mmCIF file with all atom_site columns, C-alpha atoms and ligand atoms in Angstrom:
data_model
loop_
_atom_site.group_PDB
_atom_site.id
_atom_site.type_symbol
_atom_site.label_atom_id
_atom_site.label_alt_id
_atom_site.label_comp_id
_atom_site.label_asym_id
_atom_site.label_entity_id
_atom_site.label_seq_id
_atom_site.pdbx_PDB_ins_code
_atom_site.Cartn_x
_atom_site.Cartn_y
_atom_site.Cartn_z
_atom_site.occupancy
_atom_site.B_iso_or_equiv
_atom_site.pdbx_formal_charge
_atom_site.auth_seq_id
_atom_site.auth_comp_id
_atom_site.auth_asym_id
_atom_site.auth_atom_id
_atom_site.pdbx_PDB_model_num
ATOM   1   C  CA  . MET A 1 1   ? 63.958 29.422 97.816  1.00 72.00 ? 171 MET A CA  1
ATOM   2   C  CA  . GLU A 1 2   ? 65.573 26.983 100.196 1.00 84.00 ? 172 GLU A CA  1
ATOM   3   C  CA  . LYS A 1 3   ? 63.384 23.991 100.978 1.00 93.00 ? 173 LYS A CA  1
ATOM   4   C  CA  . ARG A 1 4   ? 62.675 23.356 104.661 1.00 95.00 ? 174 ARG A CA  1
ATOM   5   C  CA  . ILE A 1 5   ? 62.539 19.856 106.063 1.00 97.00 ? 175 ILE A CA  1
ATOM   6   C  CA  . LEU A 1 6   ? 61.485 18.703 109.521 1.00 98.00 ? 176 LEU A CA  1
ATOM   7   C  CA  . ILE A 1 7   ? 62.984 15.513 110.939 1.00 98.00 ? 177 ILE A CA  1
ATOM   8   C  CA  . VAL A 1 8   ? 61.276 13.976 113.975 1.00 98.00 ? 178 VAL A CA  1
ATOM   9   C  CA  . GLU A 1 9   ? 63.640 11.272 115.245 1.00 97.00 ? 179 GLU A CA  1
ATOM   10  C  CA  . ASP A 1 10  ? 64.717 10.304 118.761 1.00 96.00 ? 180 ASP A CA  1
ATOM   11  C  CA  . GLU A 1 11  ? 67.837 8.360  117.811 1.00 94.00 ? 181 GLU A CA  1
ATOM   12  C  CA  . ILE A 1 12  ? 70.302 11.207 117.702 1.00 94.00 ? 182 ILE A CA  1
ATOM   13  C  CA  . SER A 1 13  ? 72.994 9.430  115.634 1.00 93.00 ? 183 SER A CA  1
ATOM   14  C  CA  . ILE A 1 14  ? 70.464 8.684  112.898 1.00 92.00 ? 184 ILE A CA  1
ATOM   15  C  CA  . ALA A 1 15  ? 68.891 12.138 113.106 1.00 94.00 ? 185 ALA A CA  1
ATOM   16  C  CA  . GLU A 1 16  ? 72.267 13.879 112.812 1.00 95.00 ? 186 GLU A CA  1
ATOM   17  C  CA  . LEU A 1 17  ? 73.256 11.728 109.847 1.00 93.00 ? 187 LEU A CA  1
ATOM   18  C  CA  . GLU A 1 18  ? 70.004 12.505 108.029 1.00 94.00 ? 188 GLU A CA  1
ATOM   19  C  CA  . LYS A 1 19  ? 70.393 16.189 108.803 1.00 96.00 ? 189 LYS A CA  1
ATOM   20  C  CA  . ASP A 1 20  ? 73.996 16.323 107.546 1.00 96.00 ? 190 ASP A CA  1
ATOM   21  C  CA  . TYR A 1 21  ? 73.193 14.675 104.250 1.00 95.00 ? 191 TYR A CA  1
ATOM   22  C  CA  . LEU A 1 22  ? 70.115 16.784 103.616 1.00 96.00 ? 192 LEU A CA  1
ATOM   23  C  CA  . GLU A 1 23  ? 71.990 19.976 104.433 1.00 96.00 ? 193 GLU A CA  1
ATOM   24  C  CA  . LEU A 1 24  ? 74.789 18.940 102.074 1.00 94.00 ? 194 LEU A CA  1
ATOM   25  C  CA  . SER A 1 25  ? 72.110 18.626 99.402  1.00 94.00 ? 195 SER A CA  1
ATOM   26  C  CA  . GLY A 1 26  ? 71.047 22.213 100.008 1.00 94.00 ? 196 GLY A CA  1
ATOM   27  C  CA  . PHE A 1 27  ? 68.053 21.758 102.319 1.00 96.00 ? 197 PHE A CA  1
ATOM   28  C  CA  . SER A 1 28  ? 67.374 23.652 105.509 1.00 96.00 ? 198 SER A CA  1
ATOM   29  C  CA  . VAL A 1 29  ? 66.681 21.120 108.286 1.00 97.00 ? 199 VAL A CA  1
ATOM   30  C  CA  . ASP A 1 30  ? 65.007 21.329 111.690 1.00 97.00 ? 200 ASP A CA  1
ATOM   31  C  CA  . LEU A 1 31  ? 65.387 18.476 114.127 1.00 97.00 ? 201 LEU A CA  1
ATOM   32  C  CA  . GLU A 1 32  ? 63.019 17.410 116.877 1.00 97.00 ? 202 GLU A CA  1
ATOM   33  C  CA  . GLU A 1 33  ? 63.582 14.426 119.190 1.00 97.00 ? 203 GLU A CA  1
ATOM   34  C  CA  . ASP A 1 34  ? 60.265 14.446 120.990 1.00 98.00 ? 204 ASP A CA  1
ATOM   35  C  CA  . GLY A 1 35  ? 57.061 13.392 119.219 1.00 97.00 ? 205 GLY A CA  1
ATOM   36  C  CA  . THR A 1 36  ? 54.747 15.905 120.858 1.00 97.00 ? 206 THR A CA  1
ATOM   37  C  CA  . ARG A 1 37  ? 57.072 18.817 120.153 1.00 97.00 ? 207 ARG A CA  1
ATOM   38  C  CA  . GLY A 1 38  ? 57.576 17.457 116.641 1.00 97.00 ? 208 GLY A CA  1
ATOM   39  C  CA  . LEU A 1 39  ? 53.828 17.509 116.059 1.00 97.00 ? 209 LEU A CA  1
ATOM   40  C  CA  . GLU A 1 40  ? 53.591 21.098 117.299 1.00 96.00 ? 210 GLU A CA  1
ATOM   41  C  CA  . ARG A 1 41  ? 56.327 22.178 114.907 1.00 96.00 ? 211 ARG A CA  1
ATOM   42  C  CA  . ALA A 1 42  ? 54.822 20.294 111.997 1.00 96.00 ? 212 ALA A CA  1
ATOM   43  C  CA  . LEU A 1 43  ? 51.475 21.971 112.568 1.00 94.00 ? 213 LEU A CA  1
ATOM   44  C  CA  . HIS A 1 44  ? 52.702 25.504 113.139 1.00 93.00 ? 214 HIS A CA  1
ATOM   45  C  CA  . THR A 1 45  ? 55.609 25.852 110.722 1.00 92.00 ? 215 THR A CA  1
ATOM   46  C  CA  . ASP A 1 46  ? 55.480 25.498 106.953 1.00 90.00 ? 216 ASP A CA  1
ATOM   47  C  CA  . TYR A 1 47  ? 57.765 22.699 105.843 1.00 95.00 ? 217 TYR A CA  1
ATOM   48  C  CA  . ASN A 1 48  ? 58.237 21.392 102.332 1.00 94.00 ? 218 ASN A CA  1
ATOM   49  C  CA  . LEU A 1 49  ? 58.585 17.831 103.622 1.00 96.00 ? 219 LEU A CA  1
ATOM   50  C  CA  . ILE A 1 50  ? 58.476 15.953 106.940 1.00 97.00 ? 220 ILE A CA  1
ATOM   51  C  CA  . ILE A 1 51  ? 60.520 12.878 107.836 1.00 97.00 ? 221 ILE A CA  1
ATOM   52  C  CA  . LEU A 1 52  ? 58.866 10.949 110.655 1.00 95.00 ? 222 LEU A CA  1
ATOM   53  C  CA  . ASP A 1 53  ? 60.243 8.187  112.830 1.00 94.00 ? 223 ASP A CA  1
ATOM   54  C  CA  . ILE A 1 54  ? 57.522 5.956  114.235 1.00 93.00 ? 224 ILE A CA  1
ATOM   55  C  CA  . MET A 1 55  ? 58.586 4.990  117.777 1.00 92.00 ? 225 MET A CA  1
ATOM   56  C  CA  . LEU A 1 56  ? 59.015 8.311  119.532 1.00 95.00 ? 226 LEU A CA  1
ATOM   57  C  CA  . PRO A 1 57  ? 58.721 9.620  123.074 1.00 96.00 ? 227 PRO A CA  1
ATOM   58  C  CA  . GLY A 1 58  ? 55.481 11.579 123.485 1.00 95.00 ? 228 GLY A CA  1
ATOM   59  C  CA  . THR A 1 59  ? 53.291 11.354 120.389 1.00 96.00 ? 229 THR A CA  1
ATOM   60  C  CA  . ASP A 1 60  ? 54.198 8.516  118.000 1.00 94.00 ? 230 ASP A CA  1
ATOM   61  C  CA  . GLY A 1 61  ? 54.801 8.850  114.265 1.00 94.00 ? 231 GLY A CA  1
ATOM   62  C  CA  . PHE A 1 62  ? 51.439 7.338  113.293 1.00 92.00 ? 232 PHE A CA  1
ATOM   63  C  CA  . GLU A 1 63  ? 49.551 9.917  115.323 1.00 93.00 ? 233 GLU A CA  1
ATOM   64  C  CA  . ILE A 1 64  ? 51.719 12.793 114.066 1.00 95.00 ? 234 ILE A CA  1
ATOM   65  C  CA  . CYS A 1 65  ? 51.118 11.717 110.467 1.00 93.00 ? 235 CYS A CA  1
ATOM   66  C  CA  . LYS A 1 66  ? 47.376 11.500 110.998 1.00 91.00 ? 236 LYS A CA  1
ATOM   67  C  CA  . ARG A 1 67  ? 47.119 14.873 112.739 1.00 93.00 ? 237 ARG A CA  1
ATOM   68  C  CA  . VAL A 1 68  ? 49.273 16.691 110.167 1.00 93.00 ? 238 VAL A CA  1
ATOM   69  C  CA  . ARG A 1 69  ? 47.330 15.169 107.280 1.00 89.00 ? 239 ARG A CA  1
ATOM   70  C  CA  . GLU A 1 70  ? 44.068 16.517 108.692 1.00 87.00 ? 240 GLU A CA  1
ATOM   71  C  CA  . VAL A 1 71  ? 45.236 20.050 107.977 1.00 87.00 ? 241 VAL A CA  1
ATOM   72  C  CA  . LYS A 1 72  ? 48.187 19.936 105.556 1.00 87.00 ? 242 LYS A CA  1
ATOM   73  C  CA  . ASN A 1 73  ? 49.274 18.300 102.294 1.00 86.00 ? 243 ASN A CA  1
ATOM   74  C  CA  . THR A 1 74  ? 52.992 18.429 103.138 1.00 91.00 ? 244 THR A CA  1
ATOM   75  C  CA  . PRO A 1 75  ? 54.727 15.271 101.819 1.00 93.00 ? 245 PRO A CA  1
ATOM   76  C  CA  . ILE A 1 76  ? 55.456 12.864 104.690 1.00 94.00 ? 246 ILE A CA  1
ATOM   77  C  CA  . LEU A 1 77  ? 58.164 10.204 104.611 1.00 93.00 ? 247 LEU A CA  1
ATOM   78  C  CA  . MET A 1 78  ? 57.868 7.642  107.413 1.00 92.00 ? 248 MET A CA  1
ATOM   79  C  CA  . VAL A 1 79  ? 60.952 5.927  108.783 1.00 91.00 ? 249 VAL A CA  1
ATOM   80  C  CA  . THR A 1 80  ? 60.628 2.508  110.369 1.00 87.00 ? 250 THR A CA  1
ATOM   81  C  CA  . ALA A 1 81  ? 62.747 -0.304 111.756 1.00 81.00 ? 251 ALA A CA  1
ATOM   82  C  CA  . LYS A 1 82  ? 59.950 -2.865 111.792 1.00 81.00 ? 252 LYS A CA  1
ATOM   83  C  CA  . LYS A 1 83  ? 58.301 -4.698 108.946 1.00 77.00 ? 253 LYS A CA  1
ATOM   84  C  CA  . GLU A 1 84  ? 54.951 -4.707 110.803 1.00 77.00 ? 254 GLU A CA  1
ATOM   85  C  CA  . ASP A 1 85  ? 54.978 -0.933 110.711 1.00 80.00 ? 255 ASP A CA  1
ATOM   86  C  CA  . ILE A 1 86  ? 54.920 -0.929 106.916 1.00 77.00 ? 256 ILE A CA  1
ATOM   87  C  CA  . ASP A 1 87  ? 51.661 -2.878 106.902 1.00 74.00 ? 257 ASP A CA  1
ATOM   88  C  CA  . LYS A 1 88  ? 50.290 -0.483 109.443 1.00 75.00 ? 258 LYS A CA  1
ATOM   89  C  CA  . ILE A 1 89  ? 51.285 2.594  107.428 1.00 75.00 ? 259 ILE A CA  1
ATOM   90  C  CA  . ARG A 1 90  ? 49.535 1.130  104.402 1.00 70.00 ? 260 ARG A CA  1
ATOM   91  C  CA  . GLY A 1 91  ? 46.576 -0.306 106.278 1.00 64.00 ? 261 GLY A CA  1
ATOM   92  C  CA  . LEU A 1 92  ? 45.651 2.715  108.372 1.00 69.00 ? 262 LEU A CA  1
ATOM   93  C  CA  . GLY A 1 93  ? 45.426 5.044  105.431 1.00 71.00 ? 263 GLY A CA  1
ATOM   94  C  CA  . LEU A 1 94  ? 47.318 7.683  107.368 1.00 74.00 ? 264 LEU A CA  1
ATOM   95  C  CA  . GLY A 1 95  ? 48.164 9.619  104.273 1.00 76.00 ? 265 GLY A CA  1
ATOM   96  C  CA  . ALA A 1 96  ? 51.922 9.082  104.417 1.00 83.00 ? 266 ALA A CA  1
ATOM   97  C  CA  . ASP A 1 97  ? 53.485 9.542  100.980 1.00 82.00 ? 267 ASP A CA  1
ATOM   98  C  CA  . ASP A 1 98  ? 56.229 6.975  101.409 1.00 85.00 ? 268 ASP A CA  1
ATOM   99  C  CA  . TYR A 1 99  ? 58.188 4.971  103.961 1.00 85.00 ? 269 TYR A CA  1
ATOM   100 C  CA  . ILE A 1 100 ? 61.799 3.938  104.253 1.00 89.00 ? 270 ILE A CA  1
ATOM   101 C  CA  . THR A 1 101 ? 63.136 1.080  106.390 1.00 88.00 ? 271 THR A CA  1
ATOM   102 C  CA  . LYS A 1 102 ? 66.083 1.258  108.752 1.00 85.00 ? 272 LYS A CA  1
ATOM   103 C  CA  . PRO A 1 103 ? 68.899 0.787  108.124 1.00 85.00 ? 273 PRO A CA  1
ATOM   104 C  CA  . PHE A 1 104 ? 68.990 2.893  104.956 1.00 88.00 ? 274 PHE A CA  1
ATOM   105 C  CA  . SER A 1 105 ? 71.762 4.721  103.186 1.00 90.00 ? 275 SER A CA  1
ATOM   106 C  CA  . PRO A 1 106 ? 71.687 8.506  103.513 1.00 89.00 ? 276 PRO A CA  1
ATOM   107 C  CA  . SER A 1 107 ? 71.916 8.855  99.739  1.00 90.00 ? 277 SER A CA  1
ATOM   108 C  CA  . GLU A 1 108 ? 68.761 6.773  99.387  1.00 91.00 ? 278 GLU A CA  1
ATOM   109 C  CA  . LEU A 1 109 ? 66.999 9.086  101.815 1.00 93.00 ? 279 LEU A CA  1
ATOM   110 C  CA  . VAL A 1 110 ? 68.104 12.176 99.883  1.00 94.00 ? 280 VAL A CA  1
ATOM   111 C  CA  . ALA A 1 111 ? 66.940 10.622 96.604  1.00 93.00 ? 281 ALA A CA  1
ATOM   112 C  CA  . ARG A 1 112 ? 63.510 9.852  98.077  1.00 93.00 ? 282 ARG A CA  1
ATOM   113 C  CA  . VAL A 1 113 ? 63.193 13.343 99.527  1.00 95.00 ? 283 VAL A CA  1
ATOM   114 C  CA  . LYS A 1 114 ? 64.018 14.942 96.171  1.00 93.00 ? 284 LYS A CA  1
ATOM   115 C  CA  . ALA A 1 115 ? 61.599 12.672 94.320  1.00 92.00 ? 285 ALA A CA  1
ATOM   116 C  CA  . HIS A 1 116 ? 58.735 13.597 96.648  1.00 91.00 ? 286 HIS A CA  1
ATOM   117 C  CA  . LEU A 1 117 ? 59.460 17.306 96.509  1.00 91.00 ? 287 LEU A CA  1
ATOM   118 C  CA  . ASN A 1 118 ? 59.447 17.174 92.691  1.00 89.00 ? 288 ASN A CA  1
ATOM   119 C  CA  . ARG A 1 119 ? 56.252 15.175 92.622  1.00 86.00 ? 289 ARG A CA  1
ATOM   120 C  CA  . TYR A 1 120 ? 54.540 17.577 95.012  1.00 86.00 ? 290 TYR A CA  1
ATOM   121 C  CA  . GLU A 1 121 ? 55.605 20.589 92.958  1.00 83.00 ? 291 GLU A CA  1
ATOM   122 C  CA  . ARG A 1 122 ? 54.352 18.988 89.773  1.00 80.00 ? 292 ARG A CA  1
ATOM   123 C  CA  . LEU A 1 123 ? 50.987 18.210 91.355  1.00 76.00 ? 293 LEU A CA  1
ATOM   124 C  CA  . THR A 1 124 ? 50.391 21.623 92.885  1.00 75.00 ? 294 THR A CA  1
ATOM   125 C  CA  . GLY A 1 125 ? 51.803 23.394 89.810  1.00 70.00 ? 295 GLY A CA  1
ATOM   126 C  CA  . SER A 1 126 ? 49.522 21.614 87.371  1.00 54.00 ? 296 SER A CA  1
ATOM   127 C  CA  . GLU A 1 127 ? 46.438 22.195 89.511  1.00 52.00 ? 297 GLU A CA  1
ATOM   128 C  CA  . LYS A 1 128 ? 47.126 25.888 89.413  1.00 52.00 ? 298 LYS A CA  1
ATOM   129 C  CA  . ALA A 1 129 ? 47.521 25.902 85.639  1.00 49.00 ? 299 ALA A CA  1
ATOM   130 C  CA  . ALA A 1 130 ? 44.259 24.034 85.150  1.00 55.00 ? 300 ALA A CA  1
ATOM   131 C  CA  . ASN A 1 131 ? 42.333 26.526 87.250  1.00 54.00 ? 301 ASN A CA  1
ATOM   132 C  CA  . ASP A 1 132 ? 43.627 29.771 85.924  1.00 78.00 ? 302 ASP A CA  1
ATOM   133 C  CA  . VAL A 1 133 ? 44.480 29.422 82.262  1.00 86.00 ? 303 VAL A CA  1
ATOM   134 C  CA  . ILE A 1 134 ? 42.171 28.994 79.279  1.00 89.00 ? 304 ILE A CA  1
ATOM   135 C  CA  . GLU A 1 135 ? 43.900 27.744 76.117  1.00 89.00 ? 305 GLU A CA  1
ATOM   136 C  CA  . ILE A 1 136 ? 42.022 27.485 72.844  1.00 89.00 ? 306 ILE A CA  1
ATOM   137 C  CA  . ARG A 1 137 ? 44.057 26.868 69.712  1.00 89.00 ? 307 ARG A CA  1
ATOM   138 C  CA  . GLY A 1 138 ? 46.615 29.714 69.575  1.00 90.00 ? 308 GLY A CA  1
ATOM   139 C  CA  . LEU A 1 139 ? 44.827 31.793 72.183  1.00 94.00 ? 309 LEU A CA  1
ATOM   140 C  CA  . LYS A 1 140 ? 45.958 31.703 75.812  1.00 93.00 ? 310 LYS A CA  1
ATOM   141 C  CA  . ILE A 1 141 ? 44.144 33.617 78.569  1.00 93.00 ? 311 ILE A CA  1
ATOM   142 C  CA  . ASP A 1 142 ? 45.661 33.773 82.053  1.00 90.00 ? 312 ASP A CA  1
ATOM   143 C  CA  . LYS A 1 143 ? 42.725 34.740 84.227  1.00 88.00 ? 313 LYS A CA  1
ATOM   144 C  CA  . THR A 1 144 ? 44.732 35.296 87.377  1.00 83.00 ? 314 THR A CA  1
ATOM   145 C  CA  . ALA A 1 145 ? 47.368 37.513 85.802  1.00 83.00 ? 315 ALA A CA  1
ATOM   146 C  CA  . ARG A 1 146 ? 44.801 39.004 83.384  1.00 89.00 ? 316 ARG A CA  1
ATOM   147 C  CA  . ARG A 1 147 ? 47.137 38.528 80.427  1.00 91.00 ? 317 ARG A CA  1
ATOM   148 C  CA  . VAL A 1 148 ? 46.444 37.306 76.910  1.00 94.00 ? 318 VAL A CA  1
ATOM   149 C  CA  . TRP A 1 149 ? 48.727 35.745 74.290  1.00 93.00 ? 319 TRP A CA  1
ATOM   150 C  CA  . VAL A 1 150 ? 48.050 35.012 70.649  1.00 93.00 ? 320 VAL A CA  1
ATOM   151 C  CA  . ASP A 1 151 ? 50.461 32.431 69.231  1.00 91.00 ? 321 ASP A CA  1
ATOM   152 C  CA  . GLY A 1 152 ? 52.904 33.250 72.004  1.00 90.00 ? 322 GLY A CA  1
ATOM   153 C  CA  . THR A 1 153 ? 52.766 37.031 71.538  1.00 91.00 ? 323 THR A CA  1
ATOM   154 C  CA  . GLU A 1 154 ? 51.248 39.011 74.382  1.00 93.00 ? 324 GLU A CA  1
ATOM   155 C  CA  . LYS A 1 155 ? 48.414 41.415 73.518  1.00 94.00 ? 325 LYS A CA  1
ATOM   156 C  CA  . GLN A 1 156 ? 47.256 44.345 75.638  1.00 94.00 ? 326 GLN A CA  1
ATOM   157 C  CA  . PHE A 1 157 ? 43.612 44.452 76.681  1.00 94.00 ? 327 PHE A CA  1
ATOM   158 C  CA  . THR A 1 158 ? 41.568 47.053 78.529  1.00 93.00 ? 328 THR A CA  1
ATOM   159 C  CA  . THR A 1 159 ? 39.670 45.854 81.613  1.00 91.00 ? 329 THR A CA  1
ATOM   160 C  CA  . LYS A 1 160 ? 36.327 45.551 79.824  1.00 93.00 ? 330 LYS A CA  1
ATOM   161 C  CA  . GLU A 1 161 ? 37.834 43.961 76.724  1.00 95.00 ? 331 GLU A CA  1
ATOM   162 C  CA  . PHE A 1 162 ? 39.485 41.383 78.932  1.00 95.00 ? 332 PHE A CA  1
ATOM   163 C  CA  . ASP A 1 163 ? 36.302 40.726 80.934  1.00 94.00 ? 333 ASP A CA  1
ATOM   164 C  CA  . LEU A 1 164 ? 34.273 40.303 77.769  1.00 96.00 ? 334 LEU A CA  1
ATOM   165 C  CA  . LEU A 1 165 ? 36.787 37.977 76.098  1.00 97.00 ? 335 LEU A CA  1
ATOM   166 C  CA  . CYS A 1 166 ? 37.114 35.942 79.290  1.00 95.00 ? 336 CYS A CA  1
ATOM   167 C  CA  . PHE A 1 167 ? 33.352 35.630 79.733  1.00 94.00 ? 337 PHE A CA  1
ATOM   168 C  CA  . LEU A 1 168 ? 32.847 34.438 76.153  1.00 96.00 ? 338 LEU A CA  1
ATOM   169 C  CA  . ALA A 1 169 ? 35.770 31.988 76.330  1.00 95.00 ? 339 ALA A CA  1
ATOM   170 C  CA  . GLU A 1 170 ? 34.419 30.544 79.575  1.00 91.00 ? 340 GLU A CA  1
ATOM   171 C  CA  . HIS A 1 171 ? 31.075 29.849 77.893  1.00 92.00 ? 341 HIS A CA  1
ATOM   172 C  CA  . PRO A 1 172 ? 32.106 28.382 74.548  1.00 91.00 ? 342 PRO A CA  1
ATOM   173 C  CA  . ASN A 1 173 ? 29.608 27.577 71.816  1.00 92.00 ? 343 ASN A CA  1
ATOM   174 C  CA  . ARG A 1 174 ? 26.814 29.506 73.527  1.00 93.00 ? 344 ARG A CA  1
ATOM   175 C  CA  . VAL A 1 175 ? 25.145 32.396 71.786  1.00 95.00 ? 345 VAL A CA  1
ATOM   176 C  CA  . PHE A 1 176 ? 24.775 35.591 73.803  1.00 95.00 ? 346 PHE A CA  1
ATOM   177 C  CA  . THR A 1 177 ? 22.785 38.629 72.740  1.00 94.00 ? 347 THR A CA  1
ATOM   178 C  CA  . LYS A 1 178 ? 24.411 42.046 72.957  1.00 92.00 ? 348 LYS A CA  1
ATOM   179 C  CA  . GLU A 1 179 ? 21.980 42.908 75.751  1.00 90.00 ? 349 GLU A CA  1
ATOM   180 C  CA  . GLU A 1 180 ? 23.064 39.869 77.748  1.00 91.00 ? 350 GLU A CA  1
ATOM   181 C  CA  . LEU A 1 181 ? 26.728 40.674 77.289  1.00 93.00 ? 351 LEU A CA  1
ATOM   182 C  CA  . PHE A 1 182 ? 26.184 44.294 78.212  1.00 91.00 ? 352 PHE A CA  1
ATOM   183 C  CA  . ARG A 1 183 ? 24.402 43.294 81.429  1.00 88.00 ? 353 ARG A CA  1
ATOM   184 C  CA  . GLU A 1 184 ? 27.085 40.747 82.252  1.00 89.00 ? 354 GLU A CA  1
ATOM   185 C  CA  . ILE A 1 185 ? 30.162 42.919 81.759  1.00 91.00 ? 355 ILE A CA  1
ATOM   186 C  CA  . TRP A 1 186 ? 28.901 46.424 82.429  1.00 86.00 ? 356 TRP A CA  1
ATOM   187 C  CA  . ASP A 1 187 ? 26.778 47.012 85.464  1.00 71.00 ? 357 ASP A CA  1
ATOM   188 C  CA  . MET A 1 188 ? 23.202 48.152 84.986  1.00 65.00 ? 358 MET A CA  1
ATOM   189 C  CA  . ASP A 1 189 ? 23.887 51.772 85.817  1.00 61.00 ? 359 ASP A CA  1
ATOM   190 C  CA  . SER A 1 190 ? 26.745 52.131 83.367  1.00 61.00 ? 360 SER A CA  1
ATOM   191 C  CA  . ILE A 1 191 ? 26.564 54.830 80.825  1.00 64.00 ? 361 ILE A CA  1
ATOM   192 C  CA  . GLY A 1 192 ? 26.456 53.232 77.445  1.00 67.00 ? 362 GLY A CA  1
ATOM   193 C  CA  . ASP A 1 193 ? 24.363 50.804 75.486  1.00 77.00 ? 363 ASP A CA  1
ATOM   194 C  CA  . ILE A 1 194 ? 24.620 47.693 73.432  1.00 82.00 ? 364 ILE A CA  1
ATOM   195 C  CA  . ALA A 1 195 ? 26.651 49.555 70.807  1.00 88.00 ? 365 ALA A CA  1
ATOM   196 C  CA  . THR A 1 196 ? 29.438 49.475 73.421  1.00 90.00 ? 366 THR A CA  1
ATOM   197 C  CA  . VAL A 1 197 ? 29.452 45.678 73.105  1.00 93.00 ? 367 VAL A CA  1
ATOM   198 C  CA  . THR A 1 198 ? 29.862 45.891 69.322  1.00 94.00 ? 368 THR A CA  1
ATOM   199 C  CA  . VAL A 1 199 ? 32.786 48.297 69.685  1.00 94.00 ? 369 VAL A CA  1
ATOM   200 C  CA  . HIS A 1 200 ? 34.516 46.058 72.236  1.00 96.00 ? 370 HIS A CA  1
ATOM   201 C  CA  . ILE A 1 201 ? 34.019 42.914 70.148  1.00 97.00 ? 371 ILE A CA  1
ATOM   202 C  CA  . LYS A 1 202 ? 35.613 44.706 67.201  1.00 96.00 ? 372 LYS A CA  1
ATOM   203 C  CA  . LYS A 1 203 ? 38.630 45.695 69.306  1.00 96.00 ? 373 LYS A CA  1
ATOM   204 C  CA  . ILE A 1 204 ? 39.033 42.198 70.715  1.00 97.00 ? 374 ILE A CA  1
ATOM   205 C  CA  . ARG A 1 205 ? 38.883 40.687 67.232  1.00 97.00 ? 375 ARG A CA  1
ATOM   206 C  CA  . GLU A 1 206 ? 41.592 43.029 66.005  1.00 96.00 ? 376 GLU A CA  1
ATOM   207 C  CA  . LYS A 1 207 ? 43.843 41.593 68.712  1.00 96.00 ? 377 LYS A CA  1
ATOM   208 C  CA  . ILE A 1 208 ? 43.046 37.888 68.546  1.00 96.00 ? 378 ILE A CA  1
ATOM   209 C  CA  . GLU A 1 209 ? 41.850 37.118 65.022  1.00 95.00 ? 379 GLU A CA  1
ATOM   210 C  CA  . TYR A 1 210 ? 44.092 36.480 62.004  1.00 91.00 ? 380 TYR A CA  1
ATOM   211 C  CA  . ASN A 1 211 ? 41.372 37.765 59.721  1.00 92.00 ? 381 ASN A CA  1
ATOM   212 C  CA  . THR A 1 212 ? 38.684 39.916 61.323  1.00 91.00 ? 382 THR A CA  1
ATOM   213 C  CA  . ALA A 1 213 ? 36.446 39.372 58.291  1.00 91.00 ? 383 ALA A CA  1
ATOM   214 C  CA  . LYS A 1 214 ? 36.517 35.632 58.980  1.00 93.00 ? 384 LYS A CA  1
ATOM   215 C  CA  . PRO A 1 215 ? 36.784 35.338 62.760  1.00 94.00 ? 385 PRO A CA  1
ATOM   216 C  CA  . GLN A 1 216 ? 37.811 31.928 64.075  1.00 94.00 ? 386 GLN A CA  1
ATOM   217 C  CA  . TYR A 1 217 ? 37.103 32.715 67.747  1.00 96.00 ? 387 TYR A CA  1
ATOM   218 C  CA  . ILE A 1 218 ? 34.247 35.164 68.155  1.00 96.00 ? 388 ILE A CA  1
ATOM   219 C  CA  . GLU A 1 219 ? 31.569 34.496 65.604  1.00 95.00 ? 389 GLU A CA  1
ATOM   220 C  CA  . THR A 1 220 ? 28.715 36.886 64.794  1.00 95.00 ? 390 THR A CA  1
ATOM   221 C  CA  . ILE A 1 221 ? 25.306 35.240 64.771  1.00 93.00 ? 391 ILE A CA  1
ATOM   222 C  CA  . TRP A 1 222 ? 23.347 37.638 62.610  1.00 90.00 ? 392 TRP A CA  1
ATOM   223 C  CA  . GLY A 1 223 ? 20.304 39.098 64.259  1.00 89.00 ? 393 GLY A CA  1
ATOM   224 C  CA  . VAL A 1 224 ? 21.159 37.432 67.590  1.00 90.00 ? 394 VAL A CA  1
ATOM   225 C  CA  . GLY A 1 225 ? 24.586 38.175 68.999  1.00 94.00 ? 395 GLY A CA  1
ATOM   226 C  CA  . TYR A 1 226 ? 27.934 36.463 69.446  1.00 96.00 ? 396 TYR A CA  1
ATOM   227 C  CA  . ARG A 1 227 ? 29.322 33.027 70.073  1.00 96.00 ? 397 ARG A CA  1
ATOM   228 C  CA  . PHE A 1 228 ? 32.808 31.911 71.088  1.00 95.00 ? 398 PHE A CA  1
ATOM   229 C  CA  . LYS A 1 229 ? 33.673 28.972 68.841  1.00 93.00 ? 399 LYS A CA  1
ATOM   230 C  CA  . VAL A 1 230 ? 35.660 26.023 70.156  1.00 87.00 ? 400 VAL A CA  1
HETATM 231 CA CA1 . CA  B 2 .   ? 62.567 5.878  117.427 1.00 56.45 ? 611 CA  B CA1 1
#
């Protein structure tokens, strides 16, 4: 999808130059000359990145940066003509991701924009992966998509098989009795009994274990129950 960038800049020649170069690089660009209107746009529209001048009519760039950062993680690139501003950007802890000093070459601006977009995507992408995917040796469980792979090959699971596998994998090295697992995965009123757990464990093992006689993931603790080994 096309990336959207907001430029808040009151010097029209500079703003137009930035816009042209960014559009040539494939970005969709909105331009705002007034600080207060720029802030409104930044708050109410989803942009992939915001380029902020500091001295602006209406609300200044410092204030815009601060207000946007209170509610959004959008990368912000501050543009300044004054060296004192750089100290202020750093010192105030406004949450700006970077700054660039005037005069700058448009190609430098484009390079910075691309670098920040990539960085932001990497950060948000890796957070997602850490939250939703369990990986243990050759076994990969995507909790969000409810999909399971064994050594890269996807295996089909029923709802209860998936819930049971997921529960055990989320509590590694802990022994659960069949009763505990039954209560956890099946609600109390379910028809069935602890034999249901045994049947489901057997089916899961057939899908994830290389040798069901010597399971490397779900271990039977005789007389007690099961344990997911890590
Ligand atoms: Ca200005």
